[in-house]
Amino acid sequence: MTQLPFLHVDPATREVSLDARAPDFYADPNRTYAALHAACPTFYWTQQKQWFFTGYDHVNALLRDRRFGRQILHVASRDELGMAEPAAHTRHFDKAEEHSLLEIEPPEHTRLRTLINRAFVSRHVEKMKGEIEVLANQLIDQFEADGSVELLARFADIIPVTMIARMIGIPEEMGPQLLKWSHDYVGMYMFKRTRADEEAADRSAKEFADYVRSVIAERRAEPRDDLLSHMIHTEHKGQFLTEDELISTTIVLLNAGHEATVHQIGNSVRVILESGLDPSRMFADEKTTERTVEETLRICAPVHIFERWCIEPAEIDGLSFKRGDKVGLILAAANLDPRKFPEPLQFKPDRDEGANLSFGAGIHFCIGAPLARLELNVALPLLFKRLPGLALAATPKVKDVYHFHGLERLDLRWAT
């Protein structure tokens, strides 16, 4: 097994000590995942005090296993579980998350998802291809003659937030504010978040919710051809979304609709450039482009972990779980399982070994996956086509935001 100073594994007990804030870990977590696959793909992470799964088959199955879910308080009380009361200083964040698609289970999840799916998947996404292409070209026009750019601020940040705002019906000039709220909001999901992170997330959750509430009022009075109007005015089995459900759903769509894609644009460009392979071959046609995008999603996923509560007693990989236990599913590590993907640490754009799990699976499969894939399949080929000789101008630095994975900045240069 590879020796890593921040990782200590006891294969006999399957106990693992791993400091998620160690720069050598979060800068290149794939090395650690490979070591875990070699020693114990299912392990007890002592710092996190719970079991984690990295094997592709286990993660894929658990994402679909209805004995595990995103919430637990719909089947058990806090007293039964010995769970502390919610913290007062995160009450606005908790309120915004109360009806989040990411956090609820059927039947509520089924009702919300059915209403949103009709618009999100079929009505709006594919027709946005031309809009994405126009926007990407406009952004490249602004820096093409410079011969260098910091790609995240000038390109990667802008495309996903602009497109999801258009889709939902939020003014595009709100983009910078949406990014700020979103960055603060997702701070709640980082490992070892601080009290300051929590307070920032709570402030932004309140501001975000107040803003969305004002837009909802506008759309009730004057509906438009956008997703928010659709969610307000469409019923499912005689029921409409409540105000709180609309706010939670809009926030999660805005966050999930751009945060991970920003990371993935940067991650993808980096891995392509560091591979030394010819981008023109990767983006030769629609099929090679799709395979290249899926391979970047496999090897450098933007979101690494999803957690599940055990709802019914279950035995997985020789371990017994009871109601109220929590498990971690490391999607990014499942993408590196050598039993599924031979030579998993090698970037191979022509791979065809099955689906990666970067967008999850089961009823919580990422609702924004079609939009994210479309943005990547349009934006990445354009970058490499428009900027010949594209290369790294400095060593990329990874952000300390585990369990997300993205870059602080991405400095590029090319021939002019």
Tab-separated table of C-alpha atoms in Angstrom:
chain	number	residue	atom	x	y	z
A	1	MET	CA	0.000	0.000	0.000
A	2	THR	CA	1.178	3.533	-0.779
A	3	GLN	CA	2.643	5.229	2.315
A	4	LEU	CA	0.978	8.583	2.991
A	5	PRO	CA	1.937	10.485	6.146
A	6	PHE	CA	-1.595	11.781	6.805
A	7	LEU	CA	-3.200	8.331	6.419
A	8	HIS	CA	-3.025	5.462	8.908
A	9	VAL	CA	-4.915	2.246	8.198
A	10	ASP	CA	-5.518	-0.829	10.370
A	11	PRO	CA	-6.790	-3.449	7.884
A	12	ALA	CA	-7.683	-5.870	10.713
A	13	THR	CA	-10.203	-3.494	12.319
A	14	ARG	CA	-10.820	-1.425	9.166
A	15	GLU	CA	-10.120	1.700	11.198
A	16	VAL	CA	-8.647	4.652	9.310
A	17	SER	CA	-7.149	7.869	10.620
A	18	LEU	CA	-7.205	10.523	7.909
A	19	ASP	CA	-6.834	14.271	8.330
A	20	ALA	CA	-9.133	15.796	5.711
A	21	ARG	CA	-7.526	19.201	6.219
A	22	ALA	CA	-4.052	17.959	5.321
A	23	PRO	CA	-3.064	19.869	2.147
A	24	ASP	CA	-1.400	16.779	0.675
A	25	PHE	CA	-4.718	14.955	1.030
A	26	TYR	CA	-7.211	17.445	-0.361
A	27	ALA	CA	-4.783	18.558	-3.084
A	28	ASP	CA	-4.763	15.020	-4.499
A	29	PRO	CA	-7.338	12.789	-2.768
A	30	ASN	CA	-7.131	10.172	-5.535
A	31	ARG	CA	-3.865	8.787	-4.116
A	32	THR	CA	-5.580	8.236	-0.773
A	33	TYR	CA	-8.596	6.614	-2.389
A	34	ALA	CA	-6.284	4.224	-4.243
A	35	ALA	CA	-4.585	3.313	-0.967
A	36	LEU	CA	-7.964	2.690	0.670
A	37	HIS	CA	-9.075	0.466	-2.205
A	38	ALA	CA	-5.904	-1.576	-1.700
A	39	ALA	CA	-6.276	-1.889	2.085
A	40	CYS	CA	-9.950	-1.643	3.102
A	41	PRO	CA	-12.516	-0.152	0.726
A	42	THR	CA	-15.048	-0.101	3.582
A	43	PHE	CA	-13.593	1.633	6.631
A	44	TYR	CA	-14.344	3.401	9.892
A	45	TRP	CA	-13.050	6.972	9.674
A	46	THR	CA	-12.038	7.765	13.236
A	47	GLN	CA	-12.110	11.557	12.849
A	48	GLN	CA	-15.615	11.482	11.348
A	49	LYS	CA	-16.845	8.748	13.724
A	50	GLN	CA	-18.711	6.750	11.089
A	51	TRP	CA	-18.339	4.094	8.409
A	52	PHE	CA	-17.513	4.983	4.812
A	53	PHE	CA	-17.772	3.009	1.580
A	54	THR	CA	-15.522	3.441	-1.475
A	55	GLY	CA	-16.242	0.296	-3.533
A	56	TYR	CA	-18.186	1.013	-6.721
A	57	ASP	CA	-20.706	-1.778	-6.211
A	58	HIS	CA	-21.356	-0.870	-2.576
A	59	VAL	CA	-21.700	2.867	-3.260
A	60	ASN	CA	-23.898	2.288	-6.305
A	61	ALA	CA	-26.142	-0.103	-4.359
A	62	LEU	CA	-26.371	2.096	-1.256
A	63	LEU	CA	-27.375	5.132	-3.309
A	64	ARG	CA	-30.385	3.086	-4.463
A	65	ASP	CA	-31.068	1.173	-1.192
A	66	ARG	CA	-34.367	2.374	0.296
A	67	ARG	CA	-33.249	1.149	3.749
A	68	PHE	CA	-31.018	4.223	3.710
A	69	GLY	CA	-32.168	7.805	3.182
A	70	ARG	CA	-31.243	11.463	3.322
A	71	GLN	CA	-33.375	12.119	6.402
A	72	ILE	CA	-34.161	10.233	9.600
A	73	LEU	CA	-36.511	12.417	11.650
A	74	HIS	CA	-39.488	11.348	9.533
A	75	VAL	CA	-39.234	7.877	11.121
A	76	ALA	CA	-37.618	8.565	14.528
A	77	SER	CA	-37.529	11.363	17.108
A	78	ARG	CA	-34.484	13.248	18.311
A	79	ASP	CA	-34.958	11.680	21.758
A	80	GLU	CA	-34.941	8.164	20.316
A	81	LEU	CA	-31.753	8.881	18.414
A	82	GLY	CA	-30.025	10.858	21.166
A	83	MET	CA	-29.736	13.738	18.715
A	84	ALA	CA	-29.150	17.288	19.919
A	85	GLU	CA	-31.666	20.032	19.218
A	86	PRO	CA	-30.924	22.251	16.194
A	87	ALA	CA	-28.466	25.067	16.874
A	88	ALA	CA	-30.032	28.519	17.188
A	89	HIS	CA	-27.282	30.168	15.156
A	90	THR	CA	-28.113	28.073	12.061
A	91	ARG	CA	-31.901	28.390	12.214
A	92	HIS	CA	-32.191	30.243	8.901
A	93	PHE	CA	-30.005	27.688	7.146
A	94	ASP	CA	-32.026	24.825	8.657
A	95	LYS	CA	-35.262	26.497	7.540
A	96	ALA	CA	-33.963	26.869	3.989
A	97	GLU	CA	-32.958	23.179	3.978
A	98	GLU	CA	-36.249	21.964	5.466
A	99	HIS	CA	-37.792	21.099	2.094
A	100	SER	CA	-34.606	20.668	0.061
A	101	LEU	CA	-34.763	17.965	-2.591
A	102	LEU	CA	-31.361	16.812	-1.341
A	103	GLU	CA	-32.610	16.295	2.205
A	104	ILE	CA	-36.109	14.791	2.008
A	105	GLU	CA	-37.551	11.362	1.300
A	106	PRO	CA	-40.756	10.081	-0.336
A	107	PRO	CA	-43.602	10.924	-0.477
A	108	GLU	CA	-42.560	14.611	-0.193
A	109	HIS	CA	-39.513	14.059	-2.393
A	110	THR	CA	-41.605	12.339	-5.074
A	111	ARG	CA	-44.102	15.221	-5.239
A	112	LEU	CA	-41.439	17.950	-5.447
A	113	ARG	CA	-39.253	16.084	-7.900
A	114	THR	CA	-42.178	15.262	-10.195
A	115	LEU	CA	-43.142	18.918	-10.438
A	116	ILE	CA	-39.599	20.080	-11.142
A	117	ASN	CA	-38.597	17.235	-13.478
A	118	ARG	CA	-41.222	18.195	-16.024
A	119	ALA	CA	-39.530	21.524	-16.584
A	120	PHE	CA	-35.940	20.900	-15.591
A	121	VAL	CA	-35.272	17.898	-17.775
A	122	SER	CA	-37.535	18.163	-20.768
A	123	ARG	CA	-38.698	21.742	-21.368
A	124	HIS	CA	-35.625	23.826	-20.752
A	125	VAL	CA	-32.327	21.983	-20.892
A	126	GLU	CA	-31.631	20.842	-24.444
A	127	LYS	CA	-32.831	24.109	-25.969
A	128	MET	CA	-30.192	25.930	-23.896
A	129	LYS	CA	-27.335	24.476	-25.959
A	130	GLY	CA	-27.268	27.453	-28.316
A	131	GLU	CA	-27.415	29.918	-25.411
A	132	ILE	CA	-24.477	28.232	-23.681
A	133	GLU	CA	-22.450	28.349	-26.891
A	134	VAL	CA	-23.185	32.051	-27.413
A	135	LEU	CA	-22.295	32.908	-23.810
A	136	ALA	CA	-19.074	30.860	-23.861
A	137	ASN	CA	-17.972	32.538	-27.110
A	138	GLN	CA	-18.769	35.995	-25.710
A	139	LEU	CA	-16.642	35.316	-22.631
A	140	ILE	CA	-13.721	33.996	-24.704
A	141	ASP	CA	-14.002	37.064	-26.958
A	142	GLN	CA	-13.201	39.218	-23.922
A	143	PHE	CA	-9.826	37.595	-23.224
A	144	GLU	CA	-8.793	35.756	-26.391
A	145	ALA	CA	-6.370	38.494	-27.521
A	146	ASP	CA	-4.688	38.699	-24.088
A	147	GLY	CA	-2.834	35.397	-24.367
A	148	SER	CA	-3.554	34.578	-20.729
A	149	VAL	CA	-6.466	34.377	-18.296
A	150	GLU	CA	-7.510	33.269	-14.829
A	151	LEU	CA	-10.193	30.916	-16.090
A	152	LEU	CA	-12.382	30.526	-13.010
A	153	ALA	CA	-13.289	34.203	-12.565
A	154	ARG	CA	-13.527	35.015	-16.296
A	155	PHE	CA	-15.252	31.843	-17.551
A	156	ALA	CA	-16.016	28.948	-15.199
A	157	ASP	CA	-17.794	31.042	-12.552
A	158	ILE	CA	-19.959	32.824	-15.083
A	159	ILE	CA	-21.425	30.159	-17.368
A	160	PRO	CA	-23.191	27.899	-14.826
A	161	VAL	CA	-24.603	30.691	-12.639
A	162	THR	CA	-25.832	32.627	-15.690
A	163	MET	CA	-27.552	29.603	-17.213
A	164	ILE	CA	-29.245	28.393	-14.019
A	165	ALA	CA	-30.389	31.956	-13.246
A	166	ARG	CA	-31.903	32.247	-16.738
A	167	MET	CA	-33.559	28.882	-16.394
A	168	ILE	CA	-35.160	29.641	-13.027
A	169	GLY	CA	-35.997	33.240	-13.893
A	170	ILE	CA	-33.507	35.171	-11.745
A	171	PRO	CA	-32.005	38.346	-13.296
A	172	GLU	CA	-28.516	37.674	-14.650
A	173	GLU	CA	-27.099	40.728	-12.892
A	174	MET	CA	-27.717	38.846	-9.616
A	175	GLY	CA	-24.945	36.399	-10.628
A	176	PRO	CA	-22.180	37.787	-8.359
A	177	GLN	CA	-24.552	37.942	-5.373
A	178	LEU	CA	-25.794	34.399	-6.038
A	179	LEU	CA	-22.174	33.196	-6.088
A	180	LYS	CA	-21.488	34.818	-2.713
A	181	TRP	CA	-24.600	33.360	-1.112
A	182	SER	CA	-23.860	29.957	-2.591
A	183	HIS	CA	-20.209	29.880	-1.441
A	184	ASP	CA	-21.287	30.753	2.101
A	185	TYR	CA	-24.184	28.286	1.996
A	186	VAL	CA	-22.147	25.250	0.954
A	187	GLY	CA	-19.646	26.021	3.697
A	188	MET	CA	-22.022	24.054	5.926
A	189	TYR	CA	-21.046	20.879	4.076
A	190	MET	CA	-17.283	21.207	4.489
A	191	PHE	CA	-15.495	18.891	6.885
A	192	LYS	CA	-14.458	20.625	10.116
A	193	ARG	CA	-16.415	23.768	9.393
A	194	THR	CA	-15.957	26.536	11.942
A	195	ARG	CA	-18.523	28.562	13.903
A	196	ALA	CA	-17.697	31.479	11.589
A	197	ASP	CA	-18.507	29.273	8.562
A	198	GLU	CA	-21.850	28.355	10.131
A	199	GLU	CA	-22.738	31.969	10.923
A	200	ALA	CA	-21.837	33.058	7.383
A	201	ALA	CA	-23.996	30.248	5.950
A	202	ASP	CA	-26.904	31.273	8.176
A	203	ARG	CA	-26.698	34.955	7.190
A	204	SER	CA	-26.545	34.078	3.516
A	205	ALA	CA	-29.391	31.566	3.868
A	206	LYS	CA	-31.626	34.302	5.309
A	207	GLU	CA	-30.664	36.830	2.623
A	208	PHE	CA	-31.041	34.183	-0.084
A	209	ALA	CA	-34.490	33.115	1.185
A	210	ASP	CA	-35.704	36.722	1.530
A	211	TYR	CA	-34.622	37.459	-2.029
A	212	VAL	CA	-36.252	34.321	-3.447
A	213	ARG	CA	-39.457	35.148	-1.555
A	214	SER	CA	-39.574	38.542	-3.283
A	215	VAL	CA	-39.127	36.968	-6.725
A	216	ILE	CA	-41.843	34.399	-5.959
A	217	ALA	CA	-44.247	37.259	-5.174
A	218	GLU	CA	-43.412	38.862	-8.547
A	219	ARG	CA	-44.005	35.596	-10.418
A	220	ARG	CA	-47.314	34.960	-8.654
A	221	ALA	CA	-48.500	38.338	-9.900
A	222	GLU	CA	-46.924	38.105	-13.347
A	223	PRO	CA	-45.965	34.563	-14.445
A	224	ARG	CA	-43.266	34.187	-17.094
A	225	ASP	CA	-41.904	31.320	-19.175
A	226	ASP	CA	-39.387	30.231	-16.554
A	227	LEU	CA	-38.915	27.402	-14.085
A	228	LEU	CA	-39.971	29.415	-11.035
A	229	SER	CA	-43.283	30.388	-12.620
A	230	HIS	CA	-43.760	26.753	-13.609
A	231	MET	CA	-43.150	25.558	-10.031
A	232	ILE	CA	-45.543	28.166	-8.611
A	233	HIS	CA	-48.443	27.509	-10.958
A	234	THR	CA	-48.225	23.752	-11.659
A	235	GLU	CA	-50.045	21.225	-9.495
A	236	HIS	CA	-49.432	17.547	-8.817
A	237	LYS	CA	-52.473	15.498	-7.766
A	238	GLY	CA	-54.278	18.674	-6.768
A	239	GLN	CA	-51.412	20.088	-4.714
A	240	PHE	CA	-49.208	23.110	-5.303
A	241	LEU	CA	-45.803	23.757	-3.757
A	242	THR	CA	-45.992	25.778	-0.540
A	243	GLU	CA	-44.051	29.019	-0.101
A	244	ASP	CA	-41.416	27.266	2.045
A	245	GLU	CA	-41.099	24.431	-0.491
A	246	LEU	CA	-40.647	26.931	-3.325
A	247	ILE	CA	-37.907	28.770	-1.414
A	248	SER	CA	-36.019	25.586	-0.460
A	249	THR	CA	-36.303	24.192	-3.986
A	250	THR	CA	-35.168	27.402	-5.683
A	251	ILE	CA	-32.154	27.712	-3.382
A	252	VAL	CA	-31.062	24.110	-3.898
A	253	LEU	CA	-31.471	24.408	-7.686
A	254	LEU	CA	-29.432	27.615	-7.794
A	255	ASN	CA	-26.695	26.118	-5.597
A	256	ALA	CA	-26.554	22.670	-7.167
A	257	GLY	CA	-27.067	24.147	-10.626
A	258	HIS	CA	-23.765	25.966	-10.652
A	259	GLU	CA	-21.458	25.289	-7.668
A	260	ALA	CA	-20.277	21.833	-8.742
A	261	THR	CA	-20.114	22.778	-12.428
A	262	VAL	CA	-17.778	25.696	-11.696
A	263	HIS	CA	-15.436	23.252	-9.962
A	264	GLN	CA	-15.784	20.727	-12.770
A	265	ILE	CA	-14.904	23.141	-15.576
A	266	GLY	CA	-11.663	23.985	-13.766
A	267	ASN	CA	-10.945	20.367	-12.818
A	268	SER	CA	-11.574	19.194	-16.384
A	269	VAL	CA	-9.342	21.777	-18.063
A	270	ARG	CA	-6.584	21.004	-15.588
A	271	VAL	CA	-6.692	17.223	-16.036
A	272	ILE	CA	-6.804	17.540	-19.835
A	273	LEU	CA	-3.784	19.864	-19.899
A	274	GLU	CA	-1.790	17.793	-17.408
A	275	SER	CA	-2.468	14.601	-19.382
A	276	GLY	CA	-0.301	15.721	-22.292
A	277	LEU	CA	-2.837	14.196	-24.682
A	278	ASP	CA	-4.055	15.967	-27.802
A	279	PRO	CA	-7.270	17.925	-27.038
A	280	SER	CA	-8.224	18.016	-30.725
A	281	ARG	CA	-8.621	14.232	-30.633
A	282	MET	CA	-10.640	14.362	-27.406
A	283	PHE	CA	-13.069	16.847	-28.955
A	284	ALA	CA	-13.028	15.562	-32.540
A	285	ASP	CA	-16.776	14.934	-32.594
A	286	GLU	CA	-19.820	14.632	-30.342
A	287	LYS	CA	-19.035	11.077	-29.239
A	288	THR	CA	-15.385	11.690	-28.306
A	289	THR	CA	-16.416	14.893	-26.520
A	290	GLU	CA	-18.999	13.035	-24.438
A	291	ARG	CA	-16.492	10.349	-23.483
A	292	THR	CA	-13.875	12.937	-22.570
A	293	VAL	CA	-16.337	14.811	-20.358
A	294	GLU	CA	-17.404	11.596	-18.608
A	295	GLU	CA	-13.770	10.649	-17.999
A	296	THR	CA	-13.056	14.022	-16.400
A	297	LEU	CA	-16.139	13.552	-14.221
A	298	ARG	CA	-14.851	10.118	-13.231
A	299	ILE	CA	-11.296	11.069	-12.337
A	300	CYS	CA	-11.826	14.517	-10.769
A	301	ALA	CA	-15.407	14.727	-9.530
A	302	PRO	CA	-16.463	18.036	-7.936
A	303	VAL	CA	-18.473	16.513	-5.044
A	304	HIS	CA	-16.861	13.630	-3.202
A	305	ILE	CA	-19.241	12.457	-0.473
A	306	PHE	CA	-22.926	11.914	0.114
A	307	GLU	CA	-24.187	10.644	3.445
A	308	ARG	CA	-27.157	8.421	4.212
A	309	TRP	CA	-29.094	7.622	7.379
A	310	CYS	CA	-29.979	4.010	8.074
A	311	ILE	CA	-33.794	3.898	8.177
A	312	GLU	CA	-34.217	0.119	8.544
A	313	PRO	CA	-31.735	-2.399	10.011
A	314	ALA	CA	-29.329	-3.581	7.317
A	315	GLU	CA	-26.139	-5.599	6.904
A	316	ILE	CA	-23.612	-4.307	4.361
A	317	ASP	CA	-20.151	-5.769	3.755
A	318	GLY	CA	-20.263	-7.706	7.035
A	319	LEU	CA	-21.345	-4.672	9.065
A	320	SER	CA	-24.650	-4.347	10.896
A	321	PHE	CA	-26.393	-0.982	10.833
A	322	LYS	CA	-29.378	0.046	12.930
A	323	ARG	CA	-31.897	2.836	12.513
A	324	GLY	CA	-30.205	6.175	13.128
A	325	ASP	CA	-26.707	5.118	12.044
A	326	LYS	CA	-25.093	7.329	9.417
A	327	VAL	CA	-22.836	6.137	6.595
A	328	GLY	CA	-20.665	8.002	4.107
A	329	LEU	CA	-20.529	7.153	0.413
A	330	ILE	CA	-17.382	8.437	-1.303
A	331	LEU	CA	-18.561	8.863	-4.895
A	332	ALA	CA	-15.159	10.076	-6.097
A	333	ALA	CA	-13.478	6.986	-4.661
A	334	ALA	CA	-16.080	4.659	-6.191
A	335	ASN	CA	-15.097	6.182	-9.546
A	336	LEU	CA	-11.562	4.883	-8.907
A	337	ASP	CA	-12.443	1.303	-7.983
A	338	PRO	CA	-9.939	-0.831	-9.927
A	339	ARG	CA	-12.498	-3.655	-10.140
A	340	LYS	CA	-14.711	-1.360	-12.217
A	341	PHE	CA	-12.152	0.888	-13.925
A	342	PRO	CA	-8.782	-0.731	-14.774
A	343	GLU	CA	-5.824	1.590	-14.151
A	344	PRO	CA	-8.208	3.975	-12.371
A	345	LEU	CA	-5.684	6.767	-11.754
A	346	GLN	CA	-4.961	7.030	-15.483
A	347	PHE	CA	-6.886	9.630	-17.469
A	348	LYS	CA	-8.196	7.758	-20.511
A	349	PRO	CA	-10.638	9.821	-22.595
A	350	ASP	CA	-11.660	6.796	-24.648
A	351	ARG	CA	-12.761	4.721	-21.639
A	352	ASP	CA	-16.012	2.821	-22.030
A	353	GLU	CA	-16.299	0.807	-18.816
A	354	GLY	CA	-19.621	2.020	-17.499
A	355	ALA	CA	-21.117	5.008	-15.749
A	356	ASN	CA	-19.328	7.089	-13.149
A	357	LEU	CA	-21.172	7.974	-9.944
A	358	SER	CA	-20.323	11.669	-9.833
A	359	PHE	CA	-23.998	12.650	-10.049
A	360	GLY	CA	-25.140	9.944	-7.634
A	361	ALA	CA	-27.804	7.342	-8.392
A	362	GLY	CA	-31.293	6.350	-7.318
A	363	ILE	CA	-34.073	8.778	-6.419
A	364	HIS	CA	-31.556	11.460	-5.424
A	365	PHE	CA	-29.666	11.335	-8.726
A	366	CYS	CA	-28.634	14.932	-9.437
A	367	ILE	CA	-31.541	16.691	-11.092
A	368	GLY	CA	-29.097	19.158	-12.650
A	369	ALA	CA	-26.968	16.468	-14.327
A	370	PRO	CA	-28.370	17.074	-17.854
A	371	LEU	CA	-27.613	20.800	-17.602
A	372	ALA	CA	-24.129	20.265	-16.126
A	373	ARG	CA	-23.244	17.735	-18.827
A	374	LEU	CA	-24.528	20.054	-21.546
A	375	GLU	CA	-22.464	22.972	-20.222
A	376	LEU	CA	-19.322	20.838	-20.111
A	377	ASN	CA	-19.912	19.330	-23.553
A	378	VAL	CA	-20.308	22.807	-25.069
A	379	ALA	CA	-17.810	24.910	-23.092
A	380	LEU	CA	-14.776	22.606	-23.013
A	381	PRO	CA	-14.431	22.001	-26.784
A	382	LEU	CA	-14.905	25.730	-27.420
A	383	LEU	CA	-12.087	26.672	-25.053
A	384	PHE	CA	-9.591	24.358	-26.716
A	385	LYS	CA	-10.745	25.258	-30.227
A	386	ARG	CA	-10.625	29.019	-29.666
A	387	LEU	CA	-7.353	29.087	-27.696
A	388	PRO	CA	-4.722	27.090	-29.634
A	389	GLY	CA	-1.735	25.926	-27.620
A	390	LEU	CA	-3.655	26.273	-24.366
A	391	ALA	CA	-1.360	25.479	-21.417
A	392	LEU	CA	-1.050	25.954	-17.664
A	393	ALA	CA	0.613	29.268	-16.779
A	394	ALA	CA	1.083	28.291	-13.119
A	395	THR	CA	0.634	25.207	-10.941
A	396	PRO	CA	-3.074	25.025	-10.019
A	397	LYS	CA	-3.864	25.241	-6.307
A	398	VAL	CA	-6.730	23.171	-4.889
A	399	LYS	CA	-9.196	24.840	-2.489
A	400	ASP	CA	-9.397	23.659	1.114
A	401	VAL	CA	-13.101	22.828	0.855
A	402	TYR	CA	-13.200	19.045	1.203
A	403	HIS	CA	-15.517	17.203	0.606
A	404	PHE	CA	-15.866	19.367	-2.485
A	405	HIS	CA	-12.969	19.376	-4.931
A	406	GLY	CA	-12.116	22.463	-6.923
A	407	LEU	CA	-9.383	24.965	-7.652
A	408	GLU	CA	-8.545	28.300	-6.040
A	409	ARG	CA	-7.590	29.638	-9.479
A	410	LEU	CA	-6.561	28.334	-12.888
A	411	ASP	CA	-4.035	30.488	-14.748
A	412	LEU	CA	-3.760	29.676	-18.455
A	413	ARG	CA	-1.807	30.940	-21.449
A	414	TRP	CA	-1.893	30.322	-25.207
A	415	ALA	CA	-0.418	31.543	-28.464
A	416	THR	CA	-1.862	34.769	-29.879
